Amino acid sequence: MKFKILPSDTLLPHFTIQEDELGKRMANFQKFQNTIQDFTFYTSSSVVYSSKIEGVEIELDSYLKYKLLGIKFLVNYTKKADDLFEAYSFARSRILNEKNILEAHKLITKNFLKASERGRWRVSPMFVMGGERTLYVATNPEQVKGELVNFFADLSLLLRTELSTRETFFYASLLHLIFLNIHPLNDGNGRTARLLEKWFLASKLGDKAWQIPSEKYYYQHKNEYYHNLQRIGFEYETMDYNKALPFVSMLVACV
């Protein structure tokens, strides 16, 4: 395939998981039996762990009691996870495209961004900070629009193309990575990128992909997750995607 922004297919041959092995692992994920309850259970796990990666203080046990048993907690305890849950629910019944990603972002950021900043691409510089030092310098604001045009062209191509399960996992993770590196939003980039990854998997593999515990795996390997991002480069202009394989390989490790 000829991509506009994704690294060329030269990385794919080094993605060592075999199709048969991945097929066996995916066979462990059954079709939802009680669709609403099953989706609620698995998505609760996804949103809790994706939130925890960003420092939100919430526990899965408490959130499951809240979602499945109706036990009441303080609104401040659940609201950010609730917003992310709403975004996952929205994604489940929508086509993966630019418009719907921005709509999902409006939901994700309902309780931590002003309304004027939700569901729109950034127009200002962006840095990722760790303590008192800069960990990453994202795309220049004047480049964001052009990079996103290329990103969504590649996404559209992938959605139109028949992919093997192995290729689906590879490109889902690569989309996650490229979106994070563009860092096109004023906040909520990580949560949106992890949702995009899961959304792409479900678009290709069906509803059972919502069960894949990627967010939990990333949280449990949070240091590795960030280390694998940082090894690719500290500035968007100097990204070396030849070093992307460790990050791209994390998704298949969770199944």
PDB file of C-alpha atoms in Angstrom:
ATOM      1  CA  MET A   1       0.000   0.000   0.000  1.00  0.00           C
ATOM      2  CA  LYS A   2       1.126   3.522  -0.724  1.00  0.00           C
ATOM      3  CA  PHE A   3       0.730   5.661   2.395  1.00  0.00           C
ATOM      4  CA  LYS A   4       0.929   9.406   2.839  1.00  0.00           C
ATOM      5  CA  ILE A   5       2.041   9.521   6.488  1.00  0.00           C
ATOM      6  CA  LEU A   6       2.257   5.988   7.889  1.00  0.00           C
ATOM      7  CA  PRO A   7       5.715   4.404   7.663  1.00  0.00           C
ATOM      8  CA  SER A   8       6.086   2.228   4.589  1.00  0.00           C
ATOM      9  CA  ASP A   9       5.421  -1.501   4.662  1.00  0.00           C
ATOM     10  CA  THR A  10       9.117  -2.156   5.332  1.00  0.00           C
ATOM     11  CA  LEU A  11       8.266  -2.394   9.048  1.00  0.00           C
ATOM     12  CA  LEU A  12       5.535  -5.025   8.604  1.00  0.00           C
ATOM     13  CA  PRO A  13       7.832  -7.985   7.709  1.00  0.00           C
ATOM     14  CA  HIS A  14       9.578  -7.532  11.070  1.00  0.00           C
ATOM     15  CA  PHE A  15       6.267  -7.793  12.949  1.00  0.00           C
ATOM     16  CA  THR A  16       6.942 -11.345  14.058  1.00  0.00           C
ATOM     17  CA  ILE A  17       3.553 -12.594  15.283  1.00  0.00           C
ATOM     18  CA  GLN A  18       2.219 -15.312  12.970  1.00  0.00           C
ATOM     19  CA  GLU A  19      -1.305 -15.198  11.538  1.00  0.00           C
ATOM     20  CA  ASP A  20      -2.186 -18.685  12.852  1.00  0.00           C
ATOM     21  CA  GLU A  21      -1.000 -17.874  16.355  1.00  0.00           C
ATOM     22  CA  LEU A  22      -2.912 -14.603  16.448  1.00  0.00           C
ATOM     23  CA  GLY A  23      -6.008 -16.365  15.107  1.00  0.00           C
ATOM     24  CA  LYS A  24      -5.832 -18.869  17.977  1.00  0.00           C
ATOM     25  CA  ARG A  25      -5.537 -16.069  20.512  1.00  0.00           C
ATOM     26  CA  MET A  26      -8.473 -14.191  19.013  1.00  0.00           C
ATOM     27  CA  ALA A  27     -10.589 -17.359  19.143  1.00  0.00           C
ATOM     28  CA  ASN A  28     -10.588 -16.920  22.927  1.00  0.00           C
ATOM     29  CA  PHE A  29     -12.724 -13.812  22.492  1.00  0.00           C
ATOM     30  CA  GLN A  30     -16.298 -14.976  22.057  1.00  0.00           C
ATOM     31  CA  LYS A  31     -19.248 -13.083  20.646  1.00  0.00           C
ATOM     32  CA  PHE A  32     -21.063 -11.015  23.233  1.00  0.00           C
ATOM     33  CA  GLN A  33     -23.851 -13.093  24.782  1.00  0.00           C
ATOM     34  CA  ASN A  34     -25.782 -10.402  26.641  1.00  0.00           C
ATOM     35  CA  THR A  35     -24.658  -7.560  24.418  1.00  0.00           C
ATOM     36  CA  ILE A  36     -25.335  -4.561  26.656  1.00  0.00           C
ATOM     37  CA  GLN A  37     -24.029  -6.161  29.852  1.00  0.00           C
ATOM     38  CA  ASP A  38     -20.957  -7.656  28.176  1.00  0.00           C
ATOM     39  CA  PHE A  39     -20.084  -4.401  26.427  1.00  0.00           C
ATOM     40  CA  THR A  40     -20.512  -2.549  29.727  1.00  0.00           C
ATOM     41  CA  PHE A  41     -18.185  -4.969  31.531  1.00  0.00           C
ATOM     42  CA  TYR A  42     -15.366  -4.888  28.989  1.00  0.00           C
ATOM     43  CA  THR A  43     -15.681  -1.189  28.250  1.00  0.00           C
ATOM     44  CA  SER A  44     -15.633  -0.359  31.957  1.00  0.00           C
ATOM     45  CA  SER A  45     -12.239  -2.035  32.111  1.00  0.00           C
ATOM     46  CA  SER A  46     -11.047  -0.155  29.017  1.00  0.00           C
ATOM     47  CA  VAL A  47     -12.079   3.268  30.269  1.00  0.00           C
ATOM     48  CA  VAL A  48     -10.778   2.741  33.805  1.00  0.00           C
ATOM     49  CA  TYR A  49      -7.311   1.700  32.642  1.00  0.00           C
ATOM     50  CA  SER A  50      -7.109   4.322  29.895  1.00  0.00           C
ATOM     51  CA  SER A  51      -8.058   6.935  32.506  1.00  0.00           C
ATOM     52  CA  LYS A  52      -5.523   5.598  35.004  1.00  0.00           C
ATOM     53  CA  ILE A  53      -2.741   5.956  32.424  1.00  0.00           C
ATOM     54  CA  GLU A  54      -3.537   9.679  32.500  1.00  0.00           C
ATOM     55  CA  GLY A  55      -3.431   9.827  36.301  1.00  0.00           C
ATOM     56  CA  VAL A  56      -7.171   9.648  37.024  1.00  0.00           C
ATOM     57  CA  GLU A  57      -7.786   8.066  40.427  1.00  0.00           C
ATOM     58  CA  ILE A  58     -10.394   5.357  39.919  1.00  0.00           C
ATOM     59  CA  GLU A  59     -10.481   1.601  40.547  1.00  0.00           C
ATOM     60  CA  LEU A  60     -12.052  -1.039  38.306  1.00  0.00           C
ATOM     61  CA  ASP A  61     -13.806  -2.852  41.156  1.00  0.00           C
ATOM     62  CA  SER A  62     -15.591   0.331  42.231  1.00  0.00           C
ATOM     63  CA  TYR A  63     -16.464   1.332  38.686  1.00  0.00           C
ATOM     64  CA  LEU A  64     -17.939  -2.098  37.898  1.00  0.00           C
ATOM     65  CA  LYS A  65     -20.088  -1.910  41.033  1.00  0.00           C
ATOM     66  CA  TYR A  66     -21.265   1.491  39.857  1.00  0.00           C
ATOM     67  CA  LYS A  67     -21.981   0.433  36.252  1.00  0.00           C
ATOM     68  CA  LEU A  68     -23.378  -3.060  36.809  1.00  0.00           C
ATOM     69  CA  LEU A  69     -24.873  -2.946  40.308  1.00  0.00           C
ATOM     70  CA  GLY A  70     -25.982   0.662  40.481  1.00  0.00           C
ATOM     71  CA  ILE A  71     -23.933   1.499  43.573  1.00  0.00           C
ATOM     72  CA  LYS A  72     -23.626   5.267  43.896  1.00  0.00           C
ATOM     73  CA  PHE A  73     -20.298   7.084  44.120  1.00  0.00           C
ATOM     74  CA  LEU A  74     -19.465  10.777  44.240  1.00  0.00           C
ATOM     75  CA  VAL A  75     -19.824  12.374  40.814  1.00  0.00           C
ATOM     76  CA  ASN A  76     -16.223  13.621  40.865  1.00  0.00           C
ATOM     77  CA  TYR A  77     -15.018  10.033  41.275  1.00  0.00           C
ATOM     78  CA  THR A  78     -16.694   8.662  38.148  1.00  0.00           C
ATOM     79  CA  LYS A  79     -17.260  11.593  35.789  1.00  0.00           C
ATOM     80  CA  LYS A  80     -14.089  11.351  33.663  1.00  0.00           C
ATOM     81  CA  ALA A  81     -14.490   7.598  33.274  1.00  0.00           C
ATOM     82  CA  ASP A  82     -18.179   8.131  32.477  1.00  0.00           C
ATOM     83  CA  ASP A  83     -17.280  10.585  29.725  1.00  0.00           C
ATOM     84  CA  LEU A  84     -14.802   8.122  28.231  1.00  0.00           C
ATOM     85  CA  PHE A  85     -17.371   5.308  28.512  1.00  0.00           C
ATOM     86  CA  GLU A  86     -19.823   7.480  26.581  1.00  0.00           C
ATOM     87  CA  ALA A  87     -17.190   8.006  23.874  1.00  0.00           C
ATOM     88  CA  TYR A  88     -16.590   4.236  23.559  1.00  0.00           C
ATOM     89  CA  SER A  89     -20.350   3.657  23.340  1.00  0.00           C
ATOM     90  CA  PHE A  90     -20.584   6.336  20.667  1.00  0.00           C
ATOM     91  CA  ALA A  91     -17.741   4.746  18.688  1.00  0.00           C
ATOM     92  CA  ARG A  92     -19.299   1.299  18.784  1.00  0.00           C
ATOM     93  CA  SER A  93     -22.181   2.371  16.550  1.00  0.00           C
ATOM     94  CA  ARG A  94     -20.343   4.876  14.342  1.00  0.00           C
ATOM     95  CA  ILE A  95     -18.037   4.749  11.341  1.00  0.00           C
ATOM     96  CA  LEU A  96     -14.403   5.533  12.147  1.00  0.00           C
ATOM     97  CA  ASN A  97     -13.659   8.854  10.452  1.00  0.00           C
ATOM     98  CA  GLU A  98     -12.455  12.377  11.253  1.00  0.00           C
ATOM     99  CA  LYS A  99     -15.889  13.784  12.061  1.00  0.00           C
ATOM    100  CA  ASN A 100     -16.706  11.013  14.514  1.00  0.00           C
ATOM    101  CA  ILE A 101     -13.292  11.117  16.189  1.00  0.00           C
ATOM    102  CA  LEU A 102     -13.894  14.800  16.917  1.00  0.00           C
ATOM    103  CA  GLU A 103     -17.367  13.992  18.247  1.00  0.00           C
ATOM    104  CA  ALA A 104     -15.839  11.334  20.508  1.00  0.00           C
ATOM    105  CA  HIS A 105     -13.273  13.881  21.696  1.00  0.00           C
ATOM    106  CA  LYS A 106     -16.090  16.227  22.727  1.00  0.00           C
ATOM    107  CA  LEU A 107     -17.412  13.464  24.973  1.00  0.00           C
ATOM    108  CA  ILE A 108     -14.011  12.480  26.375  1.00  0.00           C
ATOM    109  CA  THR A 109     -13.099  16.034  27.394  1.00  0.00           C
ATOM    110  CA  LYS A 110     -16.492  17.159  28.684  1.00  0.00           C
ATOM    111  CA  ASN A 111     -15.180  17.578  32.222  1.00  0.00           C
ATOM    112  CA  PHE A 112     -11.670  18.911  31.661  1.00  0.00           C
ATOM    113  CA  LEU A 113     -11.672  21.173  28.588  1.00  0.00           C
ATOM    114  CA  LYS A 114     -13.680  24.299  27.887  1.00  0.00           C
ATOM    115  CA  ALA A 115     -16.450  23.769  25.341  1.00  0.00           C
ATOM    116  CA  SER A 116     -14.578  25.901  22.793  1.00  0.00           C
ATOM    117  CA  GLU A 117     -11.617  23.481  22.910  1.00  0.00           C
ATOM    118  CA  ARG A 118     -13.570  20.225  22.594  1.00  0.00           C
ATOM    119  CA  GLY A 119     -13.861  18.414  19.293  1.00  0.00           C
ATOM    120  CA  ARG A 120     -11.448  20.640  17.398  1.00  0.00           C
ATOM    121  CA  TRP A 121      -7.846  20.326  16.286  1.00  0.00           C
ATOM    122  CA  ARG A 122      -5.287  22.469  18.035  1.00  0.00           C
ATOM    123  CA  VAL A 123      -3.879  25.674  16.559  1.00  0.00           C
ATOM    124  CA  SER A 124      -1.180  26.289  19.175  1.00  0.00           C
ATOM    125  CA  PRO A 125       2.190  24.680  19.993  1.00  0.00           C
ATOM    126  CA  MET A 126       2.105  21.468  22.006  1.00  0.00           C
ATOM    127  CA  PHE A 127       4.620  19.951  24.400  1.00  0.00           C
ATOM    128  CA  VAL A 128       4.391  16.837  26.543  1.00  0.00           C
ATOM    129  CA  MET A 129       5.821  17.513  29.974  1.00  0.00           C
ATOM    130  CA  GLY A 130       7.194  15.113  32.566  1.00  0.00           C
ATOM    131  CA  GLY A 131       7.695  16.900  35.840  1.00  0.00           C
ATOM    132  CA  GLU A 132       9.757  19.985  35.021  1.00  0.00           C
ATOM    133  CA  ARG A 133      11.185  18.795  31.718  1.00  0.00           C
ATOM    134  CA  THR A 134       9.898  18.494  28.178  1.00  0.00           C
ATOM    135  CA  LEU A 135       9.490  14.886  27.072  1.00  0.00           C
ATOM    136  CA  TYR A 136       8.195  15.503  23.569  1.00  0.00           C
ATOM    137  CA  VAL A 137       7.658  18.380  21.133  1.00  0.00           C
ATOM    138  CA  ALA A 138       4.641  17.702  18.907  1.00  0.00           C
ATOM    139  CA  THR A 139       3.862  18.825  15.366  1.00  0.00           C
ATOM    140  CA  ASN A 140       4.097  22.554  14.711  1.00  0.00           C
ATOM    141  CA  PRO A 141       0.578  24.047  14.765  1.00  0.00           C
ATOM    142  CA  GLU A 142       0.785  25.183  11.144  1.00  0.00           C
ATOM    143  CA  GLN A 143       1.514  21.561  10.123  1.00  0.00           C
ATOM    144  CA  VAL A 144      -1.295  19.901  12.066  1.00  0.00           C
ATOM    145  CA  LYS A 145      -3.981  20.280   9.408  1.00  0.00           C
ATOM    146  CA  GLY A 146      -1.794  18.906   6.622  1.00  0.00           C
ATOM    147  CA  GLU A 147      -0.583  15.975   8.706  1.00  0.00           C
ATOM    148  CA  LEU A 148      -4.172  15.108   9.608  1.00  0.00           C
ATOM    149  CA  VAL A 149      -5.243  15.206   5.957  1.00  0.00           C
ATOM    150  CA  ASN A 150      -2.568  12.584   5.281  1.00  0.00           C
ATOM    151  CA  PHE A 151      -3.443  10.601   8.409  1.00  0.00           C
ATOM    152  CA  PHE A 152      -7.120  10.323   7.521  1.00  0.00           C
ATOM    153  CA  ALA A 153      -6.289   9.479   3.896  1.00  0.00           C
ATOM    154  CA  ASP A 154      -4.217   6.539   5.171  1.00  0.00           C
ATOM    155  CA  LEU A 155      -6.941   5.549   7.633  1.00  0.00           C
ATOM    156  CA  SER A 156      -9.524   5.567   4.835  1.00  0.00           C
ATOM    157  CA  LEU A 157      -7.244   3.426   2.658  1.00  0.00           C
ATOM    158  CA  LEU A 158      -6.802   0.882   5.456  1.00  0.00           C
ATOM    159  CA  LEU A 159     -10.535   0.716   6.133  1.00  0.00           C
ATOM    160  CA  ARG A 160     -11.195   0.034   2.431  1.00  0.00           C
ATOM    161  CA  THR A 161      -8.491  -2.629   2.190  1.00  0.00           C
ATOM    162  CA  GLU A 162      -8.972  -6.249   3.190  1.00  0.00           C
ATOM    163  CA  LEU A 163      -6.422  -6.993   5.911  1.00  0.00           C
ATOM    164  CA  SER A 164      -5.352 -10.165   7.666  1.00  0.00           C
ATOM    165  CA  THR A 165      -5.743 -10.296  11.443  1.00  0.00           C
ATOM    166  CA  ARG A 166      -1.986  -9.790  11.774  1.00  0.00           C
ATOM    167  CA  GLU A 167      -2.078  -6.725   9.515  1.00  0.00           C
ATOM    168  CA  THR A 168      -5.097  -5.374  11.385  1.00  0.00           C
ATOM    169  CA  PHE A 169      -3.234  -5.434  14.708  1.00  0.00           C
ATOM    170  CA  PHE A 170      -0.120  -3.958  13.145  1.00  0.00           C
ATOM    171  CA  TYR A 171      -1.917  -1.021  11.545  1.00  0.00           C
ATOM    172  CA  ALA A 172      -4.191  -0.419  14.547  1.00  0.00           C
ATOM    173  CA  SER A 173      -1.126   0.092  16.709  1.00  0.00           C
ATOM    174  CA  LEU A 174       0.593   2.179  14.050  1.00  0.00           C
ATOM    175  CA  LEU A 175      -2.449   4.482  13.805  1.00  0.00           C
ATOM    176  CA  HIS A 176      -2.367   4.838  17.606  1.00  0.00           C
ATOM    177  CA  LEU A 177       1.311   5.762  17.422  1.00  0.00           C
ATOM    178  CA  ILE A 178       1.064   8.278  14.578  1.00  0.00           C
ATOM    179  CA  PHE A 179      -1.955  10.002  16.127  1.00  0.00           C
ATOM    180  CA  LEU A 180      -0.081  10.335  19.423  1.00  0.00           C
ATOM    181  CA  ASN A 181       2.959  11.745  17.660  1.00  0.00           C
ATOM    182  CA  ILE A 182       0.937  14.361  15.781  1.00  0.00           C
ATOM    183  CA  HIS A 183      -0.706  15.177  19.127  1.00  0.00           C
ATOM    184  CA  PRO A 184      -3.427  17.129  17.302  1.00  0.00           C
ATOM    185  CA  LEU A 185      -5.644  17.982  20.294  1.00  0.00           C
ATOM    186  CA  ASN A 186      -5.192  20.421  23.159  1.00  0.00           C
ATOM    187  CA  ASP A 187      -5.769  17.582  25.640  1.00  0.00           C
ATOM    188  CA  GLY A 188      -7.097  14.041  25.624  1.00  0.00           C
ATOM    189  CA  ASN A 189      -4.684  12.829  22.925  1.00  0.00           C
ATOM    190  CA  GLY A 190      -3.789   9.591  24.708  1.00  0.00           C
ATOM    191  CA  ARG A 191      -7.358   8.595  25.525  1.00  0.00           C
ATOM    192  CA  THR A 192      -8.460   9.446  21.987  1.00  0.00           C
ATOM    193  CA  ALA A 193      -5.563   7.514  20.405  1.00  0.00           C
ATOM    194  CA  ARG A 194      -6.300   4.395  22.468  1.00  0.00           C
ATOM    195  CA  LEU A 195      -9.979   4.618  21.533  1.00  0.00           C
ATOM    196  CA  LEU A 196      -9.039   5.066  17.858  1.00  0.00           C
ATOM    197  CA  GLU A 197      -6.906   1.921  18.039  1.00  0.00           C
ATOM    198  CA  LYS A 198      -9.762  -0.141  19.529  1.00  0.00           C
ATOM    199  CA  TRP A 199     -12.255   1.409  17.096  1.00  0.00           C
ATOM    200  CA  PHE A 200     -10.098   0.345  14.141  1.00  0.00           C
ATOM    201  CA  LEU A 201      -9.812  -3.196  15.507  1.00  0.00           C
ATOM    202  CA  ALA A 202     -13.595  -3.413  15.882  1.00  0.00           C
ATOM    203  CA  SER A 203     -14.102  -1.992  12.384  1.00  0.00           C
ATOM    204  CA  LYS A 204     -12.041  -4.856  10.982  1.00  0.00           C
ATOM    205  CA  LEU A 205     -12.614  -7.749  13.411  1.00  0.00           C
ATOM    206  CA  GLY A 206     -16.152  -7.085  14.610  1.00  0.00           C
ATOM    207  CA  ASP A 207     -17.737  -6.433  17.986  1.00  0.00           C
ATOM    208  CA  LYS A 208     -15.596  -8.926  19.884  1.00  0.00           C
ATOM    209  CA  ALA A 209     -12.611  -6.599  19.448  1.00  0.00           C
ATOM    210  CA  TRP A 210     -14.068  -4.359  22.166  1.00  0.00           C
ATOM    211  CA  GLN A 211     -13.060  -7.128  24.599  1.00  0.00           C
ATOM    212  CA  ILE A 212      -9.339  -6.831  23.804  1.00  0.00           C
ATOM    213  CA  PRO A 213      -7.651  -5.634  27.031  1.00  0.00           C
ATOM    214  CA  SER A 214      -5.231  -3.220  25.372  1.00  0.00           C
ATOM    215  CA  GLU A 215      -5.792  -0.345  27.787  1.00  0.00           C
ATOM    216  CA  LYS A 216      -5.238  -2.644  30.774  1.00  0.00           C
ATOM    217  CA  TYR A 217      -2.020  -3.963  29.238  1.00  0.00           C
ATOM    218  CA  TYR A 218      -0.728  -0.468  28.530  1.00  0.00           C
ATOM    219  CA  TYR A 219      -1.482   0.587  32.097  1.00  0.00           C
ATOM    220  CA  GLN A 220       0.221  -2.483  33.566  1.00  0.00           C
ATOM    221  CA  HIS A 221       3.234  -1.766  31.344  1.00  0.00           C
ATOM    222  CA  LYS A 222       3.004   2.016  31.560  1.00  0.00           C
ATOM    223  CA  ASN A 223       6.753   2.622  31.829  1.00  0.00           C
ATOM    224  CA  GLU A 224       7.379   0.428  28.792  1.00  0.00           C
ATOM    225  CA  TYR A 225       4.542   2.157  26.905  1.00  0.00           C
ATOM    226  CA  TYR A 226       6.119   5.581  27.384  1.00  0.00           C
ATOM    227  CA  HIS A 227       9.671   4.319  26.899  1.00  0.00           C
ATOM    228  CA  ASN A 228       8.713   2.771  23.553  1.00  0.00           C
ATOM    229  CA  LEU A 229       7.154   6.074  22.505  1.00  0.00           C
ATOM    230  CA  GLN A 230      10.202   8.071  23.544  1.00  0.00           C
ATOM    231  CA  ARG A 231      12.706   5.813  21.815  1.00  0.00           C
ATOM    232  CA  ILE A 232      11.194   6.869  18.446  1.00  0.00           C
ATOM    233  CA  GLY A 233      12.182  10.484  19.048  1.00  0.00           C
ATOM    234  CA  PHE A 234      11.680  13.586  21.166  1.00  0.00           C
ATOM    235  CA  GLU A 235      10.502  15.897  18.378  1.00  0.00           C
ATOM    236  CA  TYR A 236       7.966  15.245  15.654  1.00  0.00           C
ATOM    237  CA  GLU A 237      10.362  16.378  12.957  1.00  0.00           C
ATOM    238  CA  THR A 238      12.989  13.810  13.950  1.00  0.00           C
ATOM    239  CA  MET A 239      10.836  10.708  14.485  1.00  0.00           C
ATOM    240  CA  ASP A 240      12.653   7.481  13.544  1.00  0.00           C
ATOM    241  CA  TYR A 241       9.969   4.915  12.782  1.00  0.00           C
ATOM    242  CA  ASN A 242      12.585   2.221  12.286  1.00  0.00           C
ATOM    243  CA  LYS A 243      12.498   2.141  16.099  1.00  0.00           C
ATOM    244  CA  ALA A 244       8.706   1.757  16.268  1.00  0.00           C
ATOM    245  CA  LEU A 245       8.519  -2.044  16.412  1.00  0.00           C
ATOM    246  CA  PRO A 246       8.656  -2.348  20.240  1.00  0.00           C
ATOM    247  CA  PHE A 247       5.653  -0.018  20.550  1.00  0.00           C
ATOM    248  CA  VAL A 248       3.737  -1.652  17.700  1.00  0.00           C
ATOM    249  CA  SER A 249       4.338  -5.089  19.239  1.00  0.00           C
ATOM    250  CA  MET A 250       2.660  -4.183  22.533  1.00  0.00           C
ATOM    251  CA  LEU A 251      -0.890  -4.523  21.209  1.00  0.00           C
ATOM    252  CA  VAL A 252      -0.567  -8.180  20.192  1.00  0.00           C
ATOM    253  CA  ALA A 253       1.057  -8.938  23.546  1.00  0.00           C
ATOM    254  CA  CYS A 254      -2.240  -8.217  25.308  1.00  0.00           C
ATOM    255  CA  VAL A 255      -4.210 -11.000  23.591  1.00  0.00           C
TER     256      VAL A 255
END
